[in-house]
Tab-separated table of C-alpha atoms in Angstrom:
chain	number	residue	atom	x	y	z
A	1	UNK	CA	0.000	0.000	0.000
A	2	UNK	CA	2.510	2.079	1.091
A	3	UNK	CA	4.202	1.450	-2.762
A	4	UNK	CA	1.157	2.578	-4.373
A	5	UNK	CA	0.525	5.374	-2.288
A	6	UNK	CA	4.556	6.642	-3.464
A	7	UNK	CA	3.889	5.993	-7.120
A	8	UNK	CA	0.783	7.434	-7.336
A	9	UNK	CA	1.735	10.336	-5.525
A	10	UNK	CA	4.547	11.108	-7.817
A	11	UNK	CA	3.454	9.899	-11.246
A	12	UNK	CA	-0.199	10.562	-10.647
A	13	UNK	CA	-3.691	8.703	-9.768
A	14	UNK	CA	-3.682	6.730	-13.871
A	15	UNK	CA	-0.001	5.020	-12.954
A	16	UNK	CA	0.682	1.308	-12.819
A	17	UNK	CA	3.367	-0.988	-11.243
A	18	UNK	CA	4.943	-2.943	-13.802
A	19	UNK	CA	7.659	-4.976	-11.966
A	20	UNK	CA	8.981	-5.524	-8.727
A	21	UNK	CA	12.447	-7.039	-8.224
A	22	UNK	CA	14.961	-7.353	-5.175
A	23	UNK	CA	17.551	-4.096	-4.246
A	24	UNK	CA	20.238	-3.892	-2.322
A	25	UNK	CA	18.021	-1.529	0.385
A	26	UNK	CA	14.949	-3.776	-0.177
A	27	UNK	CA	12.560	-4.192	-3.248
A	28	UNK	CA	12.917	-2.289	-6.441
A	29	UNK	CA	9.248	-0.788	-8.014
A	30	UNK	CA	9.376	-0.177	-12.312
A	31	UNK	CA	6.428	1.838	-12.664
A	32	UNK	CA	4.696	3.925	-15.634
A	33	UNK	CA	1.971	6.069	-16.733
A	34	UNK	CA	0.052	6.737	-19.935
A	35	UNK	CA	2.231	9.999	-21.792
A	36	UNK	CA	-1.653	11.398	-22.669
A	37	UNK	CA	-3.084	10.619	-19.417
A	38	UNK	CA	-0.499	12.902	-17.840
A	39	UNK	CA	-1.924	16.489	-17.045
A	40	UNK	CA	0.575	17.692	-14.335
A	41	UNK	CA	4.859	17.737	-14.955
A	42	UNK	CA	5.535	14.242	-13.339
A	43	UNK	CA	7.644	14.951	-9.901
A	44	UNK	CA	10.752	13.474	-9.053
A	45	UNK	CA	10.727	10.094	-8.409
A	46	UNK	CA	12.485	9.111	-4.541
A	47	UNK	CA	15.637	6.820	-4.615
A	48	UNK	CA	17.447	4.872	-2.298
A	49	UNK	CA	17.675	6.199	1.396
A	50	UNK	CA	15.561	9.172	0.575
A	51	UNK	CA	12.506	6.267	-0.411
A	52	UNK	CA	13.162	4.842	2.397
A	53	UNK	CA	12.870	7.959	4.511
A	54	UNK	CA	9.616	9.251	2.870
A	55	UNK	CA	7.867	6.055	3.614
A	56	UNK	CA	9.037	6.464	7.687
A	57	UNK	CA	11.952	3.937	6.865
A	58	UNK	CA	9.223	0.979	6.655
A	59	UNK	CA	8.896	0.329	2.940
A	60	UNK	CA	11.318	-0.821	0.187
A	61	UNK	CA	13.171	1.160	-1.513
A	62	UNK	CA	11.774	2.921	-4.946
A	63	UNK	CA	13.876	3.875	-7.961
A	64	UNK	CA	13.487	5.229	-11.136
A	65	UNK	CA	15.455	5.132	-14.299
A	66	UNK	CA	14.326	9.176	-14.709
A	67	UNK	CA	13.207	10.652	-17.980
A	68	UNK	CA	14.722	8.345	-20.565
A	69	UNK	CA	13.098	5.306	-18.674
A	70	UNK	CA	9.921	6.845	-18.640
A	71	UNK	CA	10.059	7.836	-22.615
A	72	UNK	CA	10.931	3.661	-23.196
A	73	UNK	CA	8.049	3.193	-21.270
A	74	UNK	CA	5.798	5.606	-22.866
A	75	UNK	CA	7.125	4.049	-26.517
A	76	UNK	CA	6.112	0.986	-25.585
A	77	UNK	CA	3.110	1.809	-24.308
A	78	UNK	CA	2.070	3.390	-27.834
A	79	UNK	CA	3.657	0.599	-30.010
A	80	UNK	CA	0.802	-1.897	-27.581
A	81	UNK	CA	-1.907	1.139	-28.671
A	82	UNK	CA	-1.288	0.870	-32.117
A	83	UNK	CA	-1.145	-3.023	-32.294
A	84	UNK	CA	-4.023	-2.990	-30.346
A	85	UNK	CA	-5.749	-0.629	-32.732
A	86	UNK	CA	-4.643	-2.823	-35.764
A	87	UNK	CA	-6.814	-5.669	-33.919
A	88	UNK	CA	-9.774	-3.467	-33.774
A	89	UNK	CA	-9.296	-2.663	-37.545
A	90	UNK	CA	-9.340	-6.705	-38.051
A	91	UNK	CA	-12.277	-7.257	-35.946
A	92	UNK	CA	-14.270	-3.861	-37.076
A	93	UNK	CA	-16.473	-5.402	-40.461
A	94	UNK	CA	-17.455	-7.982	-38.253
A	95	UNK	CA	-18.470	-5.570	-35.111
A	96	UNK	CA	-20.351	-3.031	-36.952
A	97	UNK	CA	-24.001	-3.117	-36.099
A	98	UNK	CA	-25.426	-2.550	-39.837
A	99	UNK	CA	-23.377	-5.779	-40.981
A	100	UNK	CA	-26.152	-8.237	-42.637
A	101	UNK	CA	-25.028	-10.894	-39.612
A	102	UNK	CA	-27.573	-10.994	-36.999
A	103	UNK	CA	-26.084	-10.579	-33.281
A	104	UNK	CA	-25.584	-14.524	-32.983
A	105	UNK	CA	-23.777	-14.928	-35.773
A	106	UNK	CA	-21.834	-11.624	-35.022
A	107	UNK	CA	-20.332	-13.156	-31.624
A	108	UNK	CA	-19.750	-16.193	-34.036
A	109	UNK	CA	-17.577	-14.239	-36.151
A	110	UNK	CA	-15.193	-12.471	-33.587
A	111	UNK	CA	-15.003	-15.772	-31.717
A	112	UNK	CA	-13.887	-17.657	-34.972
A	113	UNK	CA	-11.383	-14.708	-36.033
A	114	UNK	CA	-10.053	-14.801	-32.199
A	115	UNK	CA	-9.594	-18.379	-32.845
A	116	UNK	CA	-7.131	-18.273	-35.480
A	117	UNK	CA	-9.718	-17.834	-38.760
A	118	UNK	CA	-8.962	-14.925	-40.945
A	119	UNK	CA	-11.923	-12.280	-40.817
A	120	UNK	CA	-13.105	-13.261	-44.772
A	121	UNK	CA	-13.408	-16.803	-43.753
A	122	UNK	CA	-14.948	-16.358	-40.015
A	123	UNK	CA	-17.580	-13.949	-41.751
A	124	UNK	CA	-18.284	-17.032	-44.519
A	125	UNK	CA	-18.955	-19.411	-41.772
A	126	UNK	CA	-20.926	-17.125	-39.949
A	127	UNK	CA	-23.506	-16.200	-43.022
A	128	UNK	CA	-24.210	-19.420	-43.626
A	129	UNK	CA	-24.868	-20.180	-39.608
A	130	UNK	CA	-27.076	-16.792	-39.861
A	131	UNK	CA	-28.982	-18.184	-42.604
A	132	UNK	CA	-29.332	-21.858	-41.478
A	133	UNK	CA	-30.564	-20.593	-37.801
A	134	UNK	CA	-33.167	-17.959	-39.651
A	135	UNK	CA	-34.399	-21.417	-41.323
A	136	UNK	CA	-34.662	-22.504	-37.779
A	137	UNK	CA	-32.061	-25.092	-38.126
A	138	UNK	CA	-30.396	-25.731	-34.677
A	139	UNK	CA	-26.938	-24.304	-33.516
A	140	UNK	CA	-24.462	-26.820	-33.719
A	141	UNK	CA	-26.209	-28.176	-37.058
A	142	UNK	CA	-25.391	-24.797	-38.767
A	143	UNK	CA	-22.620	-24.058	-37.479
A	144	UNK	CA	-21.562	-27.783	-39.098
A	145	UNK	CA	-23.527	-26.206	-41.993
A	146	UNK	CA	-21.141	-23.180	-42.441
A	147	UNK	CA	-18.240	-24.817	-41.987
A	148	UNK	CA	-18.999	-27.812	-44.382
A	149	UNK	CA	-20.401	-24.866	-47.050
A	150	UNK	CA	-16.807	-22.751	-46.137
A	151	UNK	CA	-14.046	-25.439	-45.457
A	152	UNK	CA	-15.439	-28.413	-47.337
A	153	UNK	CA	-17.049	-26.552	-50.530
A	154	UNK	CA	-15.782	-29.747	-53.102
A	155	UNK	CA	-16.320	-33.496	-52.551
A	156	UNK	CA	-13.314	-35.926	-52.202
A	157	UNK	CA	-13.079	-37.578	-55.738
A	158	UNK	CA	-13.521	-41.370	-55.499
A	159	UNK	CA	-10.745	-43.414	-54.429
A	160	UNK	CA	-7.763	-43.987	-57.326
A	161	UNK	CA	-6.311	-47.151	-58.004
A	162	UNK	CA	-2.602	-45.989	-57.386
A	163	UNK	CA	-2.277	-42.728	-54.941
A	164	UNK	CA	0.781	-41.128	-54.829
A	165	UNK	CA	1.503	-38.869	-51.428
A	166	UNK	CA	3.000	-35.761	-51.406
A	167	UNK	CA	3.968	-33.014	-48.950
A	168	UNK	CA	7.015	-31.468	-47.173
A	169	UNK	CA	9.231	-33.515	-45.049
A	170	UNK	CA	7.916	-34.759	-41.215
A	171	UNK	CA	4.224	-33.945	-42.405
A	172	UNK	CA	3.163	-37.868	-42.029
A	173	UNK	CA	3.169	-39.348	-45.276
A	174	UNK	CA	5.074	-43.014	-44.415
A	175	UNK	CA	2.490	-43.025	-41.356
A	176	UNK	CA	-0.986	-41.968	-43.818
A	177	UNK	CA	-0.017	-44.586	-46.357
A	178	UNK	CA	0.516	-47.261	-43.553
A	179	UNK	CA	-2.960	-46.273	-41.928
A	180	UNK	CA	-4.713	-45.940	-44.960
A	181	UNK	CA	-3.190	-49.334	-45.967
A	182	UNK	CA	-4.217	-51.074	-42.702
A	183	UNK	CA	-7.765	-49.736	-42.631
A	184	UNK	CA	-8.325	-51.300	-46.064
A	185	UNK	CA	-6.795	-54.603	-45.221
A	186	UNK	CA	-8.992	-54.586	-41.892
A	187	UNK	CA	-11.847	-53.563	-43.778
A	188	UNK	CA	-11.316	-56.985	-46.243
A	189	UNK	CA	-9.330	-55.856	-48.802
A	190	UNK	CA	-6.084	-57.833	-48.947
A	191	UNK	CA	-4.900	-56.726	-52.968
A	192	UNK	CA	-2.661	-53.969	-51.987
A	193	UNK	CA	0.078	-52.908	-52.931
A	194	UNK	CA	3.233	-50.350	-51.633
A	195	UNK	CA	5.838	-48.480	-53.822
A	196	UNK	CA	8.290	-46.316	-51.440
A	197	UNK	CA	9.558	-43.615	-54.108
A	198	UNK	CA	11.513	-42.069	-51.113
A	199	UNK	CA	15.126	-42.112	-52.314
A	200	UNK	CA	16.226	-38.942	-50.145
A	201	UNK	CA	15.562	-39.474	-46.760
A	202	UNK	CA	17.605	-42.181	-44.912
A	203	UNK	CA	16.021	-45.164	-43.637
A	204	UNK	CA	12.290	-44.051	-45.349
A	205	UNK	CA	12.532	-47.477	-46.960
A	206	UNK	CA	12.965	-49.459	-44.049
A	207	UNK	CA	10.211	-47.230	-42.345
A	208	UNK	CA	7.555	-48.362	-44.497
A	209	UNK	CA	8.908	-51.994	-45.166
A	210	UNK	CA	8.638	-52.441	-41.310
A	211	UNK	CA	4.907	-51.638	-41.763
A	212	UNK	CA	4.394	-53.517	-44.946
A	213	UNK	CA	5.792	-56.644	-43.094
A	214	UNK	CA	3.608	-56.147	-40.438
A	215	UNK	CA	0.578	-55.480	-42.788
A	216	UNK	CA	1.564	-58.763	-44.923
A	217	UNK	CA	1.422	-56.167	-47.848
A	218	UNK	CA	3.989	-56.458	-50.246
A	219	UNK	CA	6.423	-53.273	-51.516
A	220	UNK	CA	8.645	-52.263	-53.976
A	221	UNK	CA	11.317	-49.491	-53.849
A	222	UNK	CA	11.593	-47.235	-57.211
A	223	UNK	CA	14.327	-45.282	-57.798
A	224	UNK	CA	13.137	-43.110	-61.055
A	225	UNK	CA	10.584	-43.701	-62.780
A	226	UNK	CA	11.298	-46.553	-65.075
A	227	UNK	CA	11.412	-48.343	-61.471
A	228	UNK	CA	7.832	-46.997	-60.938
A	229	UNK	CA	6.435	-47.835	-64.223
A	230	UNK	CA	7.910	-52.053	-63.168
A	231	UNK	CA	6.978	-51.387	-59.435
A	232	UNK	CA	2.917	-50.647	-61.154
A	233	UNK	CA	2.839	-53.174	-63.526
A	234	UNK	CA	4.240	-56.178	-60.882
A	235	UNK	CA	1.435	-54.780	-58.574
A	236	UNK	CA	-1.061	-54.949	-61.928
A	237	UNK	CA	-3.664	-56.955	-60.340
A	238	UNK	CA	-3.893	-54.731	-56.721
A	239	UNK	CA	-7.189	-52.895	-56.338
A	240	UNK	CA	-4.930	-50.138	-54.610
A	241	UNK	CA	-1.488	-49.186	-54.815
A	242	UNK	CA	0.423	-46.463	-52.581
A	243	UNK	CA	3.067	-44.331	-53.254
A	244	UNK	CA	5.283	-42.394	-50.896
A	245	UNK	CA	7.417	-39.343	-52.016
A	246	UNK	CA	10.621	-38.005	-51.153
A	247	UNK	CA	9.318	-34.455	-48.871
A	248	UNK	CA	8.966	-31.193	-50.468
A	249	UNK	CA	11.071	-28.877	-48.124
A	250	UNK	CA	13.193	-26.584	-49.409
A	251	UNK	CA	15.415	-27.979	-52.408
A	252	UNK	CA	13.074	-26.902	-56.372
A	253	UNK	CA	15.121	-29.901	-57.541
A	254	UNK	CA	13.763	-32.433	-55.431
A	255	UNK	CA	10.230	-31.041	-56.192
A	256	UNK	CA	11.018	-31.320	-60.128
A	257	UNK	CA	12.874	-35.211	-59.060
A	258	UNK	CA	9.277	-36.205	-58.101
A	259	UNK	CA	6.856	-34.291	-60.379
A	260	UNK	CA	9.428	-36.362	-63.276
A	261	UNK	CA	8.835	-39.749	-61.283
A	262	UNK	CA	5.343	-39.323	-61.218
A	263	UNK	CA	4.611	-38.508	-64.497
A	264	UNK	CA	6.616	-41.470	-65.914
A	265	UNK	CA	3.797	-43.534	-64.606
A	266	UNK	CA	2.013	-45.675	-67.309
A	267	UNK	CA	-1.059	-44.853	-65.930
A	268	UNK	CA	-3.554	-42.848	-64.221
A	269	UNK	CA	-2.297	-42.059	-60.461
A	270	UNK	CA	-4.085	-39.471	-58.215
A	271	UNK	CA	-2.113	-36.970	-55.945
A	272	UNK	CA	-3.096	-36.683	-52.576
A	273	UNK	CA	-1.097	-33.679	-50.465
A	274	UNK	CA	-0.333	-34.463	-46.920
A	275	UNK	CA	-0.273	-30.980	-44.703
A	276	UNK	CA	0.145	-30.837	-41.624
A	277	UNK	CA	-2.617	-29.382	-39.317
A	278	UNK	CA	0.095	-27.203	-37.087
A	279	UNK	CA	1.304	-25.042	-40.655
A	280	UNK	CA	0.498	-21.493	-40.378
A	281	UNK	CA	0.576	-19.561	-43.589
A	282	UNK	CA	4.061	-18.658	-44.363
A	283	UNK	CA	4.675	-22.228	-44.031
A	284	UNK	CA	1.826	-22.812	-46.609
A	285	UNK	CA	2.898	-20.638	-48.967
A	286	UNK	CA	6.397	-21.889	-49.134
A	287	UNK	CA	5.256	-25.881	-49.398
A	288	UNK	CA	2.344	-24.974	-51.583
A	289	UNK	CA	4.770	-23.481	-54.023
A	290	UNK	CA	6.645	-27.108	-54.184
A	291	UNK	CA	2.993	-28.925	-53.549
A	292	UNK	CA	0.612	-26.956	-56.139
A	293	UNK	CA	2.625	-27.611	-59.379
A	294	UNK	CA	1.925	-31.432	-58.871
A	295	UNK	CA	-2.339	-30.816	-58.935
A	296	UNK	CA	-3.251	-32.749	-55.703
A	297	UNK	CA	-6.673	-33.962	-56.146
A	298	UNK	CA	-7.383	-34.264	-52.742
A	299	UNK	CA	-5.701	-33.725	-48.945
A	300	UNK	CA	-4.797	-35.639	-45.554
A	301	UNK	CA	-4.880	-33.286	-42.634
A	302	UNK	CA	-2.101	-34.562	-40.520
A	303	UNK	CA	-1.102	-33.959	-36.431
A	304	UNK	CA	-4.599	-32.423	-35.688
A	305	UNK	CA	-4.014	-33.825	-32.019
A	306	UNK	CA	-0.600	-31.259	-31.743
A	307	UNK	CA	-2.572	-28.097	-32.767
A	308	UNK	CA	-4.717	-27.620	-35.309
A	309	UNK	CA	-4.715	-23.873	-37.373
A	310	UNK	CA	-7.593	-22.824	-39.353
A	311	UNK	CA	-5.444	-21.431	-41.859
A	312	UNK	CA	-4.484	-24.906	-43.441
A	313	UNK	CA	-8.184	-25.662	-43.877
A	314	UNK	CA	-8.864	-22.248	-45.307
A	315	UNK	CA	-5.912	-22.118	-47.485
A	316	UNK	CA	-6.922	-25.720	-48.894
A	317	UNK	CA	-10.758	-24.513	-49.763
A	318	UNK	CA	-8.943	-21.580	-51.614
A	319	UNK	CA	-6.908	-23.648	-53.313
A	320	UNK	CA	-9.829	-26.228	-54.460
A	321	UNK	CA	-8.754	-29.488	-52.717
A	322	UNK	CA	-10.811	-31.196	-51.295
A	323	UNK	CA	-9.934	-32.506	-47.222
A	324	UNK	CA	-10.254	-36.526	-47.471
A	325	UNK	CA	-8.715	-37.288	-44.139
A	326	UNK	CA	-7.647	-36.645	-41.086
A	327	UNK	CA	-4.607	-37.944	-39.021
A	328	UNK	CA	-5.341	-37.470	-35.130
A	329	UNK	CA	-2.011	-39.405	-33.686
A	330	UNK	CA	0.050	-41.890	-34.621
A	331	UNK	CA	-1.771	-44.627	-34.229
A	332	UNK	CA	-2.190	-47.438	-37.095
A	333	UNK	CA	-4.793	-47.305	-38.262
A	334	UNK	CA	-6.850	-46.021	-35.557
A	335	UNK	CA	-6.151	-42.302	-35.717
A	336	UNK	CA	-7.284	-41.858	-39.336
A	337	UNK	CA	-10.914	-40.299	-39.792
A	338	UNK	CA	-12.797	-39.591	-43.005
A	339	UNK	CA	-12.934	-35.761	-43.262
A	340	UNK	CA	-16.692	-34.350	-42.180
A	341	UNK	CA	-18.119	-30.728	-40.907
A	342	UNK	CA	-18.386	-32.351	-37.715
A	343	UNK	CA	-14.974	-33.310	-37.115
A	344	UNK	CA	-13.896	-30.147	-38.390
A	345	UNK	CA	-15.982	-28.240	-36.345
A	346	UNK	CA	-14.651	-30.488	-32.752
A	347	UNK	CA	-11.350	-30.154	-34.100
A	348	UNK	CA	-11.164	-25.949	-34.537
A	349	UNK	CA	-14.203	-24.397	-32.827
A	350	UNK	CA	-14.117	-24.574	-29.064
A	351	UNK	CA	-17.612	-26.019	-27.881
């Protein structure tokens, strides 16, 4: 009390104590006030002994780092105003009271965009939830509604014969094409086949020959593509074959190595892109820019259960691909789930 009453009395009823920390005469006090608040010269702030005598000799010791501390202070304090105001900016279209949102989906929208969605896609969600609840449809259903019109606006193509899996290194393809593999062999279907295409990274081979041995699925390794064109035809009669590709990260040439290998194919294959859920979008940018060029037809969502971002589900409905799957751990094949509003909306809206 006796702290407060000192800084007040010297900087003025609006200051604050920032920090307290130990002295050699007893506890040190960084305190500040609001430049524009000020409307009095600020007096000159106690040190030391003379602290110590103005409090009776009972409190800590105060001390101040005099004019240039308090112009830091104030600089700082102005630099939190104007980032503060560039969040008000953000959140403004979706806070002003003539917006065509009603007030439900209005809360909607600043909760999404404080959630990690960028403004343009909160407000898309939030329409279509305002127009689903003026149909009377219930909340969660159109919230589910928005997102599946916003974040899933194209349908998963059907399943391809061969799949090849792309993405940037440590996103989870090995771990998707053993899950995806599993589920179909526990769902009946034992004509499967594995091509590891992987040539880079050391020990990817043995990574997913570990899990084709355990799966009782056989693979092939191809080095180029004349190796994936044999690899295909010796796995002619599988209902599905699975590719995995060296990671995009970094290195053009490795990204032109596989878009070569793929297209020496002697037939149809389907790109899926593997992204993983934690990206935020200067991480997108730079894989899409390796990714893109090879026309994914569809995506796996991967590490949900670190972190999901709304940004990798936004950037992907820009883009046009459609969200297949979802990895949520690293189970096999347990934590792989078929892409749906509802999952979405569990995995990046808060209940």
């Amino acid at each position: 009390a006796t702290a407060t009453r000192l800084v007040r009395e010297h900087l003025g009823p609006e200051a604050v104590i920032l920090a307290t920390r130990g002295h050699p005469d007893g506890i040190e006090i960084t305190a500040a006030v609001d430049a524009e608040l000020v409307t009095r010269p600020l007096a000159a702030m106690p040190t030391g002994a003379e602290a110590a005598t103005a409090s009776g000799g009972v409190a800590p010791a105060i001390s101040a780092s005099g004019d240039a501390g308090f112009a830091s202070v104030a600089q700082e304090l102005q630099a939190l105003r104007a980032h503060l105001a560039e969040i008000e900016r953000t959140l403004a279209p979706l806070r002003d009271p003539s917006a065509a949102l009603g007030a439900e989906a209005r809360d909607l929208a600043r909760r999404l965009v404080l959630g990690g969605f960028a403004p343009p896609l909160a407000e898309a969600v939030a329409l279509r939830f305002d127009s689903e609840r003026a149909a009377g449809v219930e909340a969660r259903a159109a919230l589910e509604a928005g997102v599946a019109a916003t974040l899933l606006p194209v349908p998963p193509p059907p399943d391809a014969r061969v799949t090849a899996l792309v993405g940037p290194t440590g996103a989870g393809k090995t771990t998707t094409i053993a899950k995806l593999a599993a589920a179909r062999r526990r769902a009946g279907e034992t004509s499967l086949g594995l091509v590891m295409a992987d040539t880079y990274r050391i020990g990817a081979g043995e990574q997913l020959g570990t899990y084709a041995r355990l799966l009782g699925i056989p693979m092939r390794v191809a080095r180029d593509g004349a190796e994936l064109r044999d690899a295909l035809r010796a796995f002619a009669d599988c209902a599905r074959v699975y590719v995995d590709t060296t990671g995009l990260s970094g290195d053009a040439g490795i990204a032109a190595d596989v878009a070569r290998l793929l297209a020496a194919a002697d037939e149809p294959l389907a790109v899926t892109a593997v992204m993983s859920a934690t990206s935020h979008e200067t991480a997108l940018r730079r894989t899409w820019a390796r990714v893109g060029p090879l026309a994914p037809a569809s995506c796996v969502l991967t590490k949900v259960d670190e972190g999901a971002s709304p940004a990798v589900c936004g950037w992907l409905a820009e883009q046009g691909v459609p969200l297949c799957w979802i990895g949520t751990g690293q189970r096999v094949p347990e934590d792989l789930i078929a892409a749906s509003a509802g999952t979405l909306t569990e995995i990046l809206i808060a209940p």
